Coordinates of C-alpha atoms in Angstrom, one line a residue:
G163 CA 29.5 -2.4 12.8
G164 CA 27.9 0.1 15.2
V165 CA 25.1 -1.6 15.2
D166 CA 26.1 -2.9 18.1
L167 CA 29.2 -3.6 20.0
S168 CA 32.0 -4.7 18.9
W169 CA 33.7 -8.7 19.4
Q170 CA 36.4 -6.2 21.5
Q171 CA 34.6 -4.1 23.2
T172 CA 32.0 -8.0 24.3
F173 CA 35.5 -10.1 25.2
R174 CA 37.4 -7.2 26.3
T175 CA 40.5 -7.9 24.3
E176 CA 42.0 -8.0 21.0
D177 CA 43.4 -11.7 20.1
R178 CA 41.4 -13.9 17.9
S179 CA 42.4 -16.7 19.6
E180 CA 41.8 -15.4 23.1
V181 CA 38.0 -14.7 22.1
E182 CA 38.5 -18.6 20.8
R183 CA 39.6 -19.5 23.7
I184 CA 36.4 -18.2 25.6
C185 CA 33.8 -19.4 23.2
A186 CA 35.1 -22.8 23.2
A187 CA 35.1 -23.1 26.5
A188 CA 31.1 -21.1 26.9
G189 CA 30.5 -24.1 24.3
V190 CA 29.6 -21.3 21.9
Q191 CA 30.2 -21.8 18.1
F192 CA 31.7 -18.7 16.3
E193 CA 32.8 -18.3 12.4
W194 CA 35.1 -15.5 11.1
G195 CA 33.7 -13.2 8.8
D196 CA 35.5 -10.5 6.0
A197 CA 36.1 -7.1 8.1
D198 CA 36.7 -8.7 11.2
R199 CA 33.1 -9.7 11.1
L200 CA 32.6 -12.2 14.5
R201 CA 29.7 -14.6 14.2
T202 CA 28.5 -16.4 16.6
W203 CA 25.3 -19.1 18.4
E204 CA 24.7 -21.5 20.8
V205 CA 21.5 -22.9 21.1
R206 CA 20.4 -22.8 24.7
R207 CA 17.3 -23.6 27.4
A208 CA 14.1 -20.8 27.6
I209 CA 12.7 -23.3 30.8
A210 CA 15.7 -23.3 33.6
E211 CA 15.9 -24.7 37.3
H212 CA 16.1 -22.3 40.5
P213 CA 19.1 -23.8 41.3
T214 CA 17.5 -22.9 45.4
E215 CA 13.6 -23.3 44.8
G216 CA 13.3 -26.3 42.6
T217 CA 10.7 -24.5 40.1
R218 CA 10.8 -24.1 36.6
C219 CA 11.3 -21.0 35.1
W220 CA 11.4 -18.8 31.7
F221 CA 15.4 -17.6 31.7
N222 CA 15.8 -16.4 28.4
Q223 CA 14.8 -13.2 26.3
A224 CA 14.9 -15.0 22.5
H225 CA 11.9 -12.0 23.4
L226 CA 14.3 -9.3 23.4
F227 CA 17.0 -10.4 20.6
H228 CA 14.3 -12.3 18.4
V229 CA 14.6 -9.4 15.3
S230 CA 10.8 -8.5 16.4
N231 CA 11.6 -6.9 19.1
L232 CA 13.1 -3.7 16.6
P233 CA 11.1 -1.2 15.1
E234 CA 9.8 -1.9 12.1
N235 CA 11.9 0.2 9.4
V236 CA 15.3 -0.8 11.5
R237 CA 13.5 -5.2 11.0
E238 CA 13.2 -4.1 6.7
S239 CA 16.6 -1.9 6.2
L240 CA 18.8 -4.9 8.4
F241 CA 17.5 -7.3 6.1
E242 CA 17.7 -5.0 3.2
A243 CA 21.4 -4.6 3.6
V244 CA 22.7 -8.2 5.4
G245 CA 19.9 -10.2 4.8
E246 CA 18.8 -13.1 7.5
E247 CA 21.2 -15.0 8.3
H248 CA 24.2 -11.9 9.4
L249 CA 21.9 -10.4 11.7
P250 CA 23.7 -8.2 14.2
R251 CA 21.4 -10.8 16.6
N252 CA 18.7 -12.6 16.3
A253 CA 17.3 -15.8 18.3
Y254 CA 15.4 -19.1 16.7
F255 CA 14.2 -22.4 18.2
G256 CA 16.8 -24.7 19.3
D257 CA 16.3 -26.5 16.0
G258 CA 17.4 -23.3 14.2
T259 CA 13.8 -23.2 12.5
P260 CA 12.6 -19.5 12.7
I261 CA 10.2 -18.1 16.3
E262 CA 6.7 -16.5 14.4
N263 CA 6.8 -13.2 15.7
E264 CA 3.1 -13.9 16.8
M265 CA 5.0 -16.2 19.9
L266 CA 7.2 -13.6 20.8
E267 CA 4.4 -11.0 21.5
E268 CA 2.8 -13.2 23.3
V269 CA 5.6 -13.3 25.5
R270 CA 5.8 -9.6 25.9
A271 CA 2.6 -9.5 26.5
A272 CA 3.2 -11.6 28.9
Y273 CA 5.6 -9.4 30.9
A274 CA 3.6 -6.5 30.2
E275 CA 0.6 -7.6 31.7
E276 CA 3.2 -8.6 34.5
A277 CA 4.8 -5.2 34.3
V278 CA 5.2 -3.3 38.3
E279 CA 6.1 -0.5 38.4
S280 CA 6.8 1.7 41.4
D281 CA 7.6 5.3 42.5
W282 CA 10.5 5.3 43.6
N283 CA 13.0 7.7 46.6
T284 CA 15.6 8.4 48.2
G285 CA 16.9 5.9 49.9
D286 CA 14.4 2.8 48.0
V287 CA 16.2 -0.3 47.6
V288 CA 15.1 -2.6 45.2
V289 CA 16.7 -6.5 45.9
I290 CA 15.8 -9.1 43.0
D291 CA 16.1 -12.5 42.2
N292 CA 16.3 -12.2 38.9
M293 CA 15.7 -15.5 37.9
R294 CA 12.3 -15.4 39.4
F295 CA 11.6 -12.2 38.2
A296 CA 12.3 -9.7 34.7
H297 CA 14.3 -6.6 36.0
G298 CA 12.8 -3.8 34.3
R299 CA 13.1 -2.1 31.2
A300 CA 11.6 1.3 31.5
P301 CA 13.8 4.2 30.9
F302 CA 14.8 5.6 33.9
A303 CA 15.6 10.4 34.2
G304 CA 17.4 11.1 36.5
D305 CA 20.5 10.7 39.7
R306 CA 21.1 7.0 40.9
R307 CA 23.6 5.3 42.4
V308 CA 23.6 1.0 41.0
L309 CA 24.7 -1.6 43.1
V310 CA 25.1 -5.2 42.4
A311 CA 25.9 -8.5 44.2
M312 CA 25.9 -11.7 42.2
A313 CA 25.5 -15.0 44.6
D314 CA 27.2 -18.3 43.4
P315 CA 27.1 -17.9 39.7
V316 CA 24.7 -21.1 38.2
A317 CA 26.4 -21.9 35.5
E318 CA 24.1 -23.6 33.2
V319 CA 25.7 -27.1 31.0
S320 CA 23.2 -27.6 27.8
R321 CA 25.0 -29.9 25.9

């Protein structure tokens, strides 16, 4: 509790059966634990095919959700408090084996190497194909207006 969004916030409901229905429809495994805790997991592909270009692209966020992305003191505190099995979030290979921190450091380094920063001016607009380009995670200061539009949804069937 308090580390991430509650299941009620994430699923926008207080109804456990609705959460179970949503998870089942999406192929997400789940279990209810003590203190009204929900644990979910799923196997997703690391590579996806772009729906219009047909090219293969890295399309996942393992490098963000993996425990190695946390500051070392936070990571150590979480391991001590709840153990690896009950971390608020983590990422593994599809067969459940751990991903080595060094592998994800290479992914993070590739992101950093390819990053493009822009000086923004009033009226600037950015349009991103979110499968071809990862959006920024750098903090922004100042007033802004964010509008999001989605094309046809792409449903991935990984089972």
